[in-house]
Amino acid sequence: MDKKKKKKLFHWGRILVQIVMFLSAPSLFAQAFAAVKETAGTLGKGGVLTVSGFVIRLFILCIITFFFGRIFCGWLCAFGAVNDWIYQLSSFLQKKTGKKLPRIPEKWIPGLQKIKYFILLFILVCCFFDRSGWITKNSPWTVFSLLTARNLKLAEYMTALLFCLLFVIGMIFHERFFCQFFCPMGAIFSLLPELPLTSLKRQEKDCIKGCSACQKNCPVHIKLGGNNLQSGECIRCGRCLTICPKGNISAGFHKSRL
Amino acid sequence: MKIFFLKLLNVVLIAAVLFIYQSYALSRKEKVDAYEKKVSEYKRAKSALEGTRADGTYTGSGDGYGGRVTIQVTIENHSIKEVKLLSADKETPEYLKKAKRLLQDIVNAQSANVDVVSGATLSSVGILQAAREALKKSGL
């Protein structure tokens, strides 16, 4: 198979996986995060920790992240897929109409990416003090879960709906807007240790001078520093693998290039 | 590599804290259970004395996560004896399993004014709504 075909297969393969996961497990991310909320709540009440179905889901996702990095975010998460699809549609329309939407300045991005840790902390504190109902009532994920269950009784969740709409607008302007800036589940994953099995590496000495196509196209703005592209932000989408004109980027132990 | 070990250390620390906490919580649980049982007995006796509920079975329904949730409340000797789930087909099984704890909570508290189960708020709200409706019917 030639390179171009391989790249196309990779691109559409990921979209296919995302569609399948969206249809089969649309609330997996919320269920795994429910384990976090539930644990914080139990700690707050002084109760006994239990291994519920949610905890098992969270555990499995953490193990996957430990071995393979955040492939859950990049390939399996339904909400991540929505982030991707909205932005893909938006950039398609921007190309068609020739109008460009304003972009978030590059220098703000590292700061914005830290917001998710504060959101995680805020949710943990709320759950600890037995306010998880309040989180559920205002969470955009609640709206998403209700919609994917085809439940349209959203009247009680107006603030949640408002948040959801704001995030959708953000997703139109910026790729992976929710995931990289606000997702509390992503915050947990990015704090986990990751084995370098699927980490991305770059043969920097072969790079075309001033190219940085990988950085420009990275949805989560990973800074390029030498050969190592390892970062807690990396969602293993593999865009840099397909975009590099020289095929300089490899996944895992140096060999498996696209 | 340094970052990897720092993160690993964090995870190990969190796991250790949870483990220590758990052994403490388990030893505390027995006392709490005994206390809660006493409270529940007291509450049941109290509502039997007050006699504001008519004996019989009553059904009620509420809006859960995916659809209607229907429950049945049995009143015996003027107090809530049993709360049973009749139907909740549209709820996600995992969440429903958690929310089912409320059935016993309602009996213990002798009222539907109990806290929702965190992590299963929407199914909880359905069950509590249904219980309130059923209990309203039982009121004399």
CSV table of C-alpha atoms in Angstrom, one decimal:
chain,number,residue,atom,x,y,z
A,1,MET,CA,0.0,0.0,0.0
A,2,ASP,CA,1.4,3.4,-0.8
A,3,LYS,CA,1.7,6.1,1.8
A,4,LYS,CA,-1.2,8.2,0.6
A,5,LYS,CA,-3.6,5.3,0.8
A,6,LYS,CA,-2.4,4.4,4.2
A,7,LYS,CA,-2.9,7.9,5.5
A,8,LYS,CA,-6.4,8.0,4.1
A,9,LEU,CA,-7.2,4.6,5.7
A,10,PHE,CA,-5.9,5.9,9.0
A,11,HIS,CA,-8.0,9.1,8.8
A,12,TRP,CA,-11.3,7.3,7.9
A,13,GLY,CA,-10.5,4.4,10.3
A,14,ARG,CA,-10.5,6.8,13.2
A,15,ILE,CA,-13.8,8.4,12.1
A,16,LEU,CA,-15.3,5.0,11.7
A,17,VAL,CA,-14.2,3.9,15.2
A,18,GLN,CA,-15.6,7.2,16.6
A,19,ILE,CA,-19.0,6.6,15.0
A,20,VAL,CA,-19.1,3.0,16.2
A,21,MET,CA,-18.2,4.1,19.8
A,22,PHE,CA,-20.7,7.0,19.6
A,23,LEU,CA,-23.5,4.6,18.7
A,24,SER,CA,-22.5,1.8,21.1
A,25,ALA,CA,-21.3,3.6,24.2
A,26,PRO,CA,-22.3,7.3,24.1
A,27,SER,CA,-22.2,7.8,27.8
A,28,LEU,CA,-19.0,5.9,28.7
A,29,PHE,CA,-17.1,9.0,29.6
A,30,ALA,CA,-19.9,10.2,31.9
A,31,GLN,CA,-20.2,6.8,33.5
A,32,ALA,CA,-16.5,6.6,34.2
A,33,PHE,CA,-16.5,10.1,35.6
A,34,ALA,CA,-19.6,9.2,37.7
A,35,ALA,CA,-17.2,6.9,39.6
A,36,VAL,CA,-15.0,9.9,40.5
A,37,LYS,CA,-18.0,11.9,41.7
A,38,GLU,CA,-19.3,8.9,43.6
A,39,THR,CA,-16.0,8.3,45.3
A,40,ALA,CA,-15.7,11.9,46.3
A,41,GLY,CA,-19.2,11.8,47.7
A,42,THR,CA,-18.6,8.7,49.7
A,43,LEU,CA,-15.4,10.2,51.2
A,44,GLY,CA,-17.4,13.3,52.1
A,45,LYS,CA,-20.1,11.2,53.9
A,46,GLY,CA,-17.6,8.9,55.5
A,47,GLY,CA,-19.1,5.9,53.8
A,48,VAL,CA,-17.6,2.7,52.7
A,49,LEU,CA,-16.1,2.7,49.1
A,50,THR,CA,-17.7,0.3,46.8
A,51,VAL,CA,-16.6,-1.1,43.5
A,52,SER,CA,-19.6,-0.3,41.3
A,53,GLY,CA,-19.9,-0.7,37.6
A,54,PHE,CA,-18.8,2.9,37.2
A,55,VAL,CA,-15.6,2.3,39.2
A,56,ILE,CA,-14.8,-0.7,37.0
A,57,ARG,CA,-15.3,1.4,33.8
A,58,LEU,CA,-13.0,4.1,35.2
A,59,PHE,CA,-10.4,1.6,36.2
A,60,ILE,CA,-10.4,0.0,32.7
A,61,LEU,CA,-10.0,3.5,31.1
A,62,CYS,CA,-7.2,4.4,33.4
A,63,ILE,CA,-5.4,1.1,32.7
A,64,ILE,CA,-5.8,1.8,28.9
A,65,THR,CA,-4.4,5.3,29.4
A,66,PHE,CA,-1.5,3.9,31.4
A,67,PHE,CA,-0.5,1.6,28.6
A,68,PHE,CA,-1.5,3.4,25.5
A,69,GLY,CA,-1.9,7.1,26.5
A,70,ARG,CA,-5.2,9.0,26.0
A,71,ILE,CA,-6.5,6.9,23.0
A,72,PHE,CA,-9.8,7.0,24.8
A,73,CYS,CA,-10.0,10.7,24.3
A,74,GLY,CA,-8.8,10.6,20.7
A,75,TRP,CA,-10.6,7.6,19.4
A,76,LEU,CA,-13.3,6.3,21.8
A,77,CYS,CA,-15.0,9.1,23.6
A,78,ALA,CA,-18.4,10.1,22.2
A,79,PHE,CA,-18.1,13.7,23.5
A,80,GLY,CA,-14.7,13.9,21.9
A,81,ALA,CA,-16.1,12.7,18.7
A,82,VAL,CA,-18.8,15.4,18.8
A,83,ASN,CA,-16.0,18.0,19.3
A,84,ASP,CA,-14.3,16.6,16.2
A,85,TRP,CA,-17.4,16.5,14.0
A,86,ILE,CA,-18.5,20.0,14.9
A,87,TYR,CA,-15.1,21.4,14.1
A,88,GLN,CA,-14.7,19.3,10.9
A,89,LEU,CA,-18.0,20.7,9.7
A,90,SER,CA,-17.1,24.2,10.7
A,91,SER,CA,-13.7,24.0,9.0
A,92,PHE,CA,-15.3,22.5,5.9
A,93,LEU,CA,-17.8,25.4,5.7
A,94,GLN,CA,-15.0,27.9,6.4
A,95,LYS,CA,-13.1,26.5,3.4
A,96,LYS,CA,-16.2,26.4,1.2
A,97,THR,CA,-17.2,30.0,1.9
A,98,GLY,CA,-13.7,31.3,2.1
A,99,LYS,CA,-14.5,33.1,5.4
A,100,LYS,CA,-12.2,32.5,8.3
A,101,LEU,CA,-13.4,32.6,11.9
A,102,PRO,CA,-11.2,34.3,14.4
A,103,ARG,CA,-8.8,32.0,16.2
A,104,ILE,CA,-7.9,31.8,19.9
A,105,PRO,CA,-4.4,33.4,20.2
A,106,GLU,CA,-1.7,30.7,20.6
A,107,LYS,CA,-0.3,32.3,23.7
A,108,TRP,CA,-3.6,31.9,25.6
A,109,ILE,CA,-3.8,28.2,25.0
A,110,PRO,CA,-1.5,26.8,27.7
A,111,GLY,CA,-3.4,28.8,30.3
A,112,LEU,CA,-6.8,27.8,28.9
A,113,GLN,CA,-5.7,24.1,29.0
A,114,LYS,CA,-5.3,24.5,32.8
A,115,ILE,CA,-8.9,25.4,33.3
A,116,LYS,CA,-9.9,21.7,33.3
A,117,TYR,CA,-7.9,21.0,36.5
A,118,PHE,CA,-9.9,23.7,38.3
A,119,ILE,CA,-13.1,22.3,37.0
A,120,LEU,CA,-12.1,18.8,38.2
A,121,LEU,CA,-11.2,20.3,41.6
A,122,PHE,CA,-14.5,22.2,41.8
A,123,ILE,CA,-16.5,19.1,41.0
A,124,LEU,CA,-14.6,17.0,43.5
A,125,VAL,CA,-15.2,19.6,46.2
A,126,CYS,CA,-18.9,19.9,45.4
A,127,CYS,CA,-19.3,16.1,45.5
A,128,PHE,CA,-17.4,15.9,48.7
A,129,PHE,CA,-19.8,18.3,50.3
A,130,ASP,CA,-22.8,16.4,48.9
A,131,ARG,CA,-23.7,18.8,46.1
A,132,SER,CA,-23.4,16.3,43.2
A,133,GLY,CA,-27.0,16.8,42.4
A,134,TRP,CA,-26.3,20.4,41.7
A,135,ILE,CA,-23.4,19.4,39.4
A,136,THR,CA,-25.7,17.0,37.5
A,137,LYS,CA,-28.4,19.7,37.1
A,138,ASN,CA,-26.0,22.2,35.5
A,139,SER,CA,-23.7,19.9,33.6
A,140,PRO,CA,-23.6,20.0,29.8
A,141,TRP,CA,-23.0,16.2,30.0
A,142,THR,CA,-26.4,15.7,31.4
A,143,VAL,CA,-27.9,17.4,28.3
A,144,PHE,CA,-25.7,15.2,26.1
A,145,SER,CA,-26.7,12.0,28.0
A,146,LEU,CA,-30.4,12.9,27.8
A,147,LEU,CA,-30.2,13.7,24.1
A,148,THR,CA,-28.3,10.4,23.3
A,149,ALA,CA,-31.1,8.6,25.3
A,150,ARG,CA,-33.6,10.5,23.1
A,151,ASN,CA,-35.0,12.1,26.1
A,152,LEU,CA,-36.1,15.6,25.2
A,153,LYS,CA,-37.4,16.7,28.6
A,154,LEU,CA,-34.8,19.4,29.0
A,155,ALA,CA,-37.0,22.1,30.7
A,156,GLU,CA,-35.4,21.5,34.1
A,157,TYR,CA,-31.9,21.7,32.7
A,158,MET,CA,-31.9,25.2,31.2
A,159,THR,CA,-28.5,26.2,32.6
A,160,ALA,CA,-27.0,22.9,31.6
A,161,LEU,CA,-28.4,23.5,28.1
A,162,LEU,CA,-27.0,27.0,28.0
A,163,PHE,CA,-23.6,25.7,29.0
A,164,CYS,CA,-23.9,23.0,26.3
A,165,LEU,CA,-24.7,25.6,23.7
A,166,LEU,CA,-21.8,27.8,24.7
A,167,PHE,CA,-19.5,24.8,24.4
A,168,VAL,CA,-20.9,23.9,21.0
A,169,ILE,CA,-20.1,27.5,19.9
A,170,GLY,CA,-16.6,27.1,21.2
A,171,MET,CA,-16.3,23.8,19.3
A,172,ILE,CA,-17.1,25.7,16.1
A,173,PHE,CA,-14.3,28.1,16.7
A,174,HIS,CA,-11.7,25.8,18.1
A,175,GLU,CA,-10.9,22.2,17.6
A,176,ARG,CA,-11.4,20.0,20.7
A,177,PHE,CA,-12.6,23.1,22.5
A,178,PHE,CA,-14.2,21.3,25.4
A,179,CYS,CA,-11.8,18.4,25.6
A,180,GLN,CA,-8.6,20.3,26.0
A,181,PHE,CA,-9.8,23.3,28.0
A,182,PHE,CA,-12.7,22.0,30.2
A,183,CYS,CA,-13.0,18.2,30.3
A,184,PRO,CA,-12.6,17.0,34.0
A,185,MET,CA,-12.2,13.4,32.8
A,186,GLY,CA,-9.4,14.6,30.4
A,187,ALA,CA,-7.8,16.3,33.4
A,188,ILE,CA,-7.6,13.0,35.2
A,189,PHE,CA,-6.2,11.2,32.2
A,190,SER,CA,-3.6,13.9,31.6
A,191,LEU,CA,-2.4,13.5,35.3
A,192,LEU,CA,-2.0,9.8,34.8
A,193,PRO,CA,1.4,8.3,34.1
A,194,GLU,CA,1.6,6.9,30.5
A,195,LEU,CA,4.0,4.2,29.3
A,196,PRO,CA,5.8,5.2,26.1
A,197,LEU,CA,4.2,2.4,24.1
A,198,THR,CA,2.3,4.7,21.8
A,199,SER,CA,4.1,8.0,22.5
A,200,LEU,CA,5.0,10.0,19.4
A,201,LYS,CA,8.6,10.7,18.4
A,202,ARG,CA,10.1,12.9,15.8
A,203,GLN,CA,13.4,12.5,13.8
A,204,GLU,CA,14.0,16.2,14.1
A,205,LYS,CA,17.2,16.2,12.1
A,206,ASP,CA,15.3,15.2,8.9
A,207,CYS,CA,12.8,18.0,9.3
A,208,ILE,CA,12.2,20.6,6.6
A,209,LYS,CA,13.4,23.9,7.9
A,210,GLY,CA,10.5,26.0,9.4
A,211,CYS,CA,7.9,23.4,8.5
A,212,SER,CA,6.2,22.6,11.8
A,213,ALA,CA,3.2,21.2,10.1
A,214,CYS,CA,2.8,18.8,13.0
A,215,GLN,CA,2.5,21.6,15.5
A,216,LYS,CA,0.2,23.7,13.3
A,217,ASN,CA,-2.2,20.8,12.8
A,218,CYS,CA,-2.1,19.3,16.4
A,219,PRO,CA,-5.6,19.7,17.8
A,220,VAL,CA,-4.2,20.0,21.3
A,221,HIS,CA,-1.3,22.3,20.5
A,222,ILE,CA,1.6,20.2,21.7
A,223,LYS,CA,4.8,22.2,21.8
A,224,LEU,CA,7.6,20.7,19.8
A,225,GLY,CA,10.8,20.3,21.7
A,226,GLY,CA,13.4,18.2,19.9
A,227,ASN,CA,12.4,14.6,19.3
A,228,ASN,CA,10.0,14.0,22.1
A,229,LEU,CA,6.4,14.9,21.5
A,230,GLN,CA,5.3,13.3,24.8
A,231,SER,CA,2.7,15.3,26.7
A,232,GLY,CA,-0.2,14.7,29.0
A,233,GLU,CA,-2.3,16.7,26.5
A,234,CYS,CA,-1.7,14.2,23.7
A,235,ILE,CA,-4.9,12.4,22.7
A,236,ARG,CA,-3.2,10.0,20.3
A,237,CYS,CA,-5.3,11.2,17.4
A,238,GLY,CA,-2.3,10.5,15.1
A,239,ARG,CA,-2.8,13.6,13.0
A,240,CYS,CA,0.9,14.5,13.1
A,241,LEU,CA,1.7,11.0,11.8
A,242,THR,CA,-0.4,11.6,8.7
A,243,ILE,CA,0.4,15.3,8.2
A,244,CYS,CA,4.2,15.1,8.3
A,245,PRO,CA,5.4,15.5,4.7
A,246,LYS,CA,8.5,13.6,5.4
A,247,GLY,CA,7.1,10.9,7.6
A,248,ASN,CA,9.4,11.9,10.4
A,249,ILE,CA,7.0,11.2,13.2
A,250,SER,CA,6.7,7.7,14.6
A,251,ALA,CA,4.5,6.1,17.2
A,252,GLY,CA,5.8,3.8,19.9
A,253,PHE,CA,9.3,2.4,19.7
A,254,HIS,CA,10.6,4.5,16.8
A,255,LYS,CA,9.7,1.9,14.1
A,256,SER,CA,6.1,2.1,13.3
A,257,ARG,CA,5.9,5.0,10.9
A,258,LEU,CA,3.0,5.7,8.6
B,1,MET,CA,10.8,10.0,32.4
B,2,LYS,CA,11.0,12.1,35.5
B,3,ILE,CA,7.4,13.2,34.9
B,4,PHE,CA,6.3,9.6,34.5
B,5,PHE,CA,7.6,8.7,37.9
B,6,LEU,CA,6.2,11.8,39.6
B,7,LYS,CA,2.8,11.0,38.1
B,8,LEU,CA,3.1,7.3,39.1
B,9,LEU,CA,4.0,8.4,42.7
B,10,ASN,CA,0.8,10.6,42.8
B,11,VAL,CA,-1.3,7.6,41.7
B,12,VAL,CA,0.3,5.4,44.3
B,13,LEU,CA,-0.2,8.0,47.0
B,14,ILE,CA,-3.9,8.5,46.1
B,15,ALA,CA,-4.4,4.7,46.1
B,16,ALA,CA,-2.7,4.4,49.5
B,17,VAL,CA,-4.9,7.2,51.0
B,18,LEU,CA,-8.0,5.5,49.7
B,19,PHE,CA,-6.9,2.2,51.1
B,20,ILE,CA,-6.2,3.6,54.6
B,21,TYR,CA,-9.5,5.4,54.4
B,22,GLN,CA,-11.4,2.3,53.5
B,23,SER,CA,-10.1,0.3,56.4
B,24,TYR,CA,-11.2,3.1,58.7
B,25,ALA,CA,-14.6,3.4,57.0
B,26,LEU,CA,-15.2,-0.4,57.3
B,27,SER,CA,-14.7,-0.3,61.0
B,28,ARG,CA,-17.0,2.7,61.4
B,29,LYS,CA,-19.7,1.1,59.3
B,30,GLU,CA,-20.9,-1.4,61.9
B,31,LYS,CA,-21.6,1.4,64.4
B,32,VAL,CA,-23.4,3.5,61.8
B,33,ASP,CA,-25.5,0.6,60.7
B,34,ALA,CA,-26.6,-0.2,64.2
B,35,TYR,CA,-27.5,3.4,64.8
B,36,GLU,CA,-29.4,3.7,61.5
B,37,LYS,CA,-31.4,0.6,62.3
B,38,LYS,CA,-32.5,2.1,65.6
B,39,VAL,CA,-33.5,5.4,64.0
B,40,SER,CA,-35.5,3.5,61.3
B,41,GLU,CA,-37.4,1.5,64.0
B,42,TYR,CA,-38.1,4.6,65.9
B,43,LYS,CA,-39.4,6.3,62.8
B,44,ARG,CA,-41.6,3.4,61.9
B,45,ALA,CA,-43.1,3.3,65.4
B,46,LYS,CA,-43.7,7.1,65.2
B,47,SER,CA,-45.6,7.0,61.9
B,48,ALA,CA,-47.7,4.0,63.2
B,49,LEU,CA,-48.7,6.1,66.2
B,50,GLU,CA,-49.4,9.2,64.1
B,51,GLY,CA,-51.6,7.1,61.8
B,52,THR,CA,-51.7,9.6,59.0
B,53,ARG,CA,-51.3,6.9,56.3
B,54,ALA,CA,-54.1,4.4,55.3
B,55,ASP,CA,-53.1,0.8,54.9
B,56,GLY,CA,-53.0,-0.6,51.4
B,57,THR,CA,-50.8,-0.6,48.3
B,58,TYR,CA,-50.3,2.5,46.2
B,59,THR,CA,-48.6,3.2,42.9
B,60,GLY,CA,-47.0,6.3,41.7
B,61,SER,CA,-44.8,7.3,38.8
B,62,GLY,CA,-42.2,9.9,38.0
B,63,ASP,CA,-39.8,11.0,35.2
B,64,GLY,CA,-36.5,9.2,35.4
B,65,TYR,CA,-33.5,9.5,33.0
B,66,GLY,CA,-35.0,7.7,29.9
B,67,GLY,CA,-38.7,7.6,30.7
B,68,ARG,CA,-41.3,6.9,33.3
B,69,VAL,CA,-40.5,5.1,36.5
B,70,THR,CA,-43.3,3.4,38.4
B,71,ILE,CA,-43.2,2.2,42.0
B,72,GLN,CA,-45.5,0.6,44.5
B,73,VAL,CA,-45.6,1.5,48.2
B,74,THR,CA,-47.1,-0.9,50.7
B,75,ILE,CA,-48.5,0.7,53.9
B,76,GLU,CA,-49.0,-1.6,56.8
B,77,ASN,CA,-50.0,-0.5,60.3
B,78,HIS,CA,-49.9,3.1,59.1
B,79,SER,CA,-46.2,2.9,58.3
B,80,ILE,CA,-44.3,2.4,55.1
B,81,LYS,CA,-43.5,-1.3,55.0
B,82,GLU,CA,-42.1,-1.8,51.5
B,83,VAL,CA,-41.3,0.2,48.4
B,84,LYS,CA,-41.1,-1.8,45.2
B,85,LEU,CA,-40.0,-0.9,41.7
B,86,LEU,CA,-42.7,-1.9,39.2
B,87,SER,CA,-41.2,-0.7,36.0
B,88,ALA,CA,-38.3,1.4,34.8
B,89,ASP,CA,-37.6,0.1,31.3
B,90,LYS,CA,-35.9,3.2,29.9
B,91,GLU,CA,-33.4,3.6,32.7
B,92,THR,CA,-29.7,2.6,32.2
B,93,PRO,CA,-29.3,-0.6,34.3
B,94,GLU,CA,-26.1,0.5,36.0
B,95,TYR,CA,-27.6,3.8,37.2
B,96,LEU,CA,-30.9,2.1,38.2
B,97,LYS,CA,-29.0,-0.4,40.3
B,98,LYS,CA,-27.5,2.4,42.2
B,99,ALA,CA,-30.7,4.4,42.6
B,100,LYS,CA,-32.5,1.3,43.9
B,101,ARG,CA,-30.9,2.0,47.2
B,102,LEU,CA,-33.6,4.6,47.7
B,103,LEU,CA,-36.3,2.0,48.0
B,104,GLN,CA,-34.8,1.0,51.3
B,105,ASP,CA,-33.9,4.6,52.2
B,106,ILE,CA,-37.6,5.6,51.9
B,107,VAL,CA,-38.6,2.7,54.3
B,108,ASN,CA,-35.9,3.7,56.7
B,109,ALA,CA,-36.8,7.4,56.7
B,110,GLN,CA,-40.6,6.7,56.5
B,111,SER,CA,-40.8,9.4,53.9
B,112,ALA,CA,-39.7,10.3,50.4
B,113,ASN,CA,-37.7,13.2,51.6
B,114,VAL,CA,-34.3,11.5,51.3
B,115,ASP,CA,-31.2,12.4,49.5
B,116,VAL,CA,-30.7,11.4,45.9
B,117,VAL,CA,-28.0,8.8,45.1
B,118,SER,CA,-25.0,10.7,43.9
B,119,GLY,CA,-24.0,9.4,40.4
B,120,ALA,CA,-27.5,8.4,39.7
B,121,THR,CA,-29.4,11.6,40.2
B,122,LEU,CA,-31.8,11.4,37.3
B,123,SER,CA,-33.0,7.8,38.1
B,124,SER,CA,-33.2,8.9,41.7
B,125,VAL,CA,-35.4,11.8,40.9
B,126,GLY,CA,-37.7,9.5,39.0
B,127,ILE,CA,-38.0,7.1,41.9
B,128,LEU,CA,-38.5,9.9,44.5
B,129,GLN,CA,-41.2,11.6,42.3
B,130,ALA,CA,-43.0,8.3,42.0
B,131,ALA,CA,-42.7,7.6,45.7
B,132,ARG,CA,-44.1,11.1,46.6
B,133,GLU,CA,-47.1,10.5,44.3
B,134,ALA,CA,-47.8,7.1,45.8
B,135,LEU,CA,-47.4,8.4,49.4
B,136,LYS,CA,-49.7,11.3,48.6
B,137,LYS,CA,-52.4,8.8,47.7
B,138,SER,CA,-51.9,7.0,51.0
B,139,GLY,CA,-52.4,10.1,53.1
B,140,LEU,CA,-55.6,10.2,55.1
